[in-house]
Coordinates of N, CA and C in Angstrom, one line a residue:
M2 N 3.4 -5.1 3.3 CA 2.4 -4.1 3.7 C 1.0 -4.8 3.5
I3 N 0.2 -4.8 4.5 CA -1.2 -5.3 4.4 C -2.1 -4.2 4.0
M4 N -2.9 -4.4 3.0 CA -3.8 -3.3 2.5 C -5.2 -3.7 2.8
N5 N -6.0 -2.6 2.9 CA -7.4 -2.8 3.1 C -8.0 -3.5 1.9
P6 N -8.6 -4.7 2.0 CA -9.1 -5.4 0.9 C -10.2 -4.7 0.1
N7 N -10.8 -3.7 0.6 CA -11.8 -2.9 -0.1 C -11.2 -1.6 -0.8
I8 N -9.9 -1.5 -0.7 CA -9.3 -0.2 -1.2 C -9.6 0.1 -2.7
L9 N -9.6 -0.9 -3.5 CA -9.9 -0.7 -4.9 C -11.4 -0.2 -5.1
N10 N -12.3 -0.8 -4.3 CA -13.7 -0.3 -4.4 C -13.8 1.1 -3.9
E11 N -13.1 1.4 -2.9 CA -13.1 2.8 -2.3 C -12.5 3.8 -3.4
L12 N -11.4 3.4 -4.0 CA -10.8 4.3 -5.0 C -11.7 4.4 -6.2
E13 N -12.3 3.3 -6.6 CA -13.2 3.4 -7.8 C -14.4 4.3 -7.5
T14 N -14.9 4.3 -6.3 CA -16.0 5.2 -5.9 C -15.5 6.6 -5.9
K15 N -14.3 6.9 -5.4 CA -13.8 8.3 -5.5 C -13.7 8.7 -6.9
I16 N -13.2 7.9 -7.8 CA -13.0 8.2 -9.2 C -14.4 8.5 -9.9
N17 N -15.3 7.6 -9.6 CA -16.7 7.8 -10.2 C -17.4 9.0 -9.7
D18 N -17.1 9.3 -8.4 CA -17.8 10.5 -7.8 C -17.1 11.8 -8.3
G19 N -15.9 11.7 -8.8 CA -15.2 12.9 -9.3 C -14.1 13.3 -8.3
I20 N -13.0 13.6 -8.9 CA -11.8 14.1 -8.1 C -11.9 15.6 -8.0
G21 N -12.0 16.1 -6.8 CA -12.2 17.5 -6.6 C -11.0 18.4 -6.5
T22 N -9.9 17.9 -6.0 CA -8.7 18.7 -5.8 C -7.5 17.9 -6.3
F23 N -6.4 18.7 -6.5 CA -5.1 18.1 -6.9 C -4.6 17.1 -5.9
D24 N -4.8 17.5 -4.6 CA -4.3 16.6 -3.5 C -5.1 15.3 -3.6
E25 N -6.4 15.3 -3.9 CA -7.2 14.1 -4.0 C -6.7 13.3 -5.2
L26 N -6.4 13.9 -6.3 CA -5.9 13.2 -7.5 C -4.6 12.6 -7.2
D27 N -3.7 13.3 -6.5 CA -2.4 12.8 -6.1 C -2.5 11.6 -5.2
S28 N -3.4 11.7 -4.2 CA -3.6 10.6 -3.3 C -4.1 9.3 -4.0
V29 N -5.1 9.5 -4.9 CA -5.7 8.3 -5.6 C -4.6 7.7 -6.5
C30 N -3.9 8.5 -7.2 CA -2.8 8.0 -8.1 C -1.7 7.3 -7.3
S31 N -1.3 7.9 -6.2 CA -0.3 7.3 -5.3 C -0.8 5.9 -4.8
Q32 N -2.0 5.8 -4.4 CA -2.5 4.6 -3.9 C -2.6 3.5 -5.0
L33 N -3.0 3.9 -6.2 CA -3.0 3.0 -7.3 C -1.6 2.5 -7.7
I34 N -0.7 3.4 -7.7 CA 0.7 3.0 -8.0 C 1.2 2.0 -6.9
N35 N 0.9 2.3 -5.6 CA 1.4 1.4 -4.6 C 0.7 0.0 -4.8
I36 N -0.5 0.0 -5.1 CA -1.2 -1.3 -5.3 C -0.6 -2.1 -6.5
I37 N -0.3 -1.4 -7.6 CA 0.3 -2.0 -8.8 C 1.7 -2.6 -8.4
H38 N 2.5 -1.9 -7.6 CA 3.8 -2.4 -7.3 C 3.9 -3.4 -6.2
Q39 N 2.9 -3.4 -5.3 CA 3.0 -4.3 -4.1 C 1.9 -5.4 -4.1
Q40 N 0.9 -5.3 -4.8 CA -0.2 -6.3 -4.8 C -0.5 -6.9 -6.2
N41 N 0.3 -7.8 -6.6 CA 0.2 -8.3 -8.0 C -1.2 -8.8 -8.3
E42 N -1.9 -9.4 -7.3 CA -3.2 -9.9 -7.6 C -4.3 -8.8 -7.8
L43 N -3.9 -7.5 -7.4 CA -4.8 -6.4 -7.6 C -4.4 -5.4 -8.7
A44 N -3.2 -5.7 -9.3 CA -2.6 -4.8 -10.2 C -3.5 -4.6 -11.5
T45 N -4.1 -5.6 -12.0 CA -4.9 -5.5 -13.2 C -6.1 -4.5 -12.9
K46 N -6.8 -4.7 -11.8 CA -7.9 -3.8 -11.5 C -7.4 -2.3 -11.2
A47 N -6.2 -2.2 -10.6 CA -5.7 -0.8 -10.4 C -5.3 -0.2 -11.7
N48 N -4.8 -0.9 -12.6 CA -4.5 -0.4 -14.0 C -5.8 0.0 -14.7
E49 N -6.8 -0.7 -14.5 CA -8.1 -0.4 -15.1 C -8.6 0.9 -14.6
L50 N -8.5 1.2 -13.3 CA -8.9 2.4 -12.6 C -8.1 3.6 -13.2
F51 N -6.7 3.4 -13.4 CA -5.9 4.4 -14.0 C -6.5 4.8 -15.4
E52 N -6.9 3.8 -16.1 CA -7.4 4.0 -17.5 C -8.7 4.9 -17.4
K53 N -9.5 4.6 -16.3 CA -10.7 5.4 -16.1 C -10.4 6.9 -15.9
L54 N -9.3 7.1 -15.2 CA -8.9 8.5 -14.9 C -8.3 9.2 -16.1
R55 N -7.5 8.5 -16.9 CA -6.7 9.0 -18.0 C -7.5 9.9 -19.0
P56 N -8.6 9.5 -19.5 CA -9.3 10.3 -20.5 C -9.6 11.8 -20.0
D57 N -9.8 11.9 -18.8 CA -10.2 13.2 -18.3 C -9.0 14.2 -18.2
W58 N -7.8 13.6 -18.2 CA -6.6 14.4 -18.0 C -6.3 15.3 -19.2
S59 N -6.8 15.0 -20.4 CA -6.6 15.9 -21.5 C -7.8 16.7 -21.9
S60 N -8.8 16.6 -21.1 CA -10.0 17.4 -21.4 C -9.9 18.9 -21.0
V61 N -10.6 19.7 -21.7 CA -10.6 21.2 -21.4 C -11.0 21.4 -20.0
A62 N -12.0 20.6 -19.5 CA -12.5 20.8 -18.1 C -11.4 20.5 -17.1
F63 N -10.7 19.4 -17.4 CA -9.6 19.0 -16.5 C -8.5 20.1 -16.5
Q64 N -8.1 20.6 -17.7 CA -7.1 21.6 -17.8 C -7.5 22.9 -17.1
A65 N -8.7 23.3 -17.2 CA -9.2 24.4 -16.5 C -9.1 24.2 -15.0
W66 N -9.5 23.0 -14.5 CA -9.5 22.7 -13.1 C -8.0 22.7 -12.6
M67 N -7.1 22.1 -13.4 CA -5.7 22.1 -13.1 C -5.1 23.5 -12.9
I68 N -5.5 24.4 -13.9 CA -5.0 25.8 -13.8 C -5.5 26.4 -12.5
G69 N -6.8 26.1 -12.1 CA -7.3 26.7 -10.9 C -6.6 26.1 -9.7
E70 N -6.2 24.9 -9.7 CA -5.5 24.3 -8.6 C -4.1 24.8 -8.4
V71 N -3.4 25.1 -9.6 CA -2.0 25.6 -9.5 C -2.1 27.1 -9.2

């Protein structure tokens, strides 16, 4: 599978701008997982972006957002 070489930059921009919906979060996470499994040379950066997302998952703001999405 040939991937857009700028995909990590695009995903990082989305993460930095804020994830607005569960569908957007799902899409970003799915793309990062695909990169990690299929593009070894990009896996380290993809893992770093996952770490950037992770702290927000346990925050009160994220939990409130998640309740609103469900």
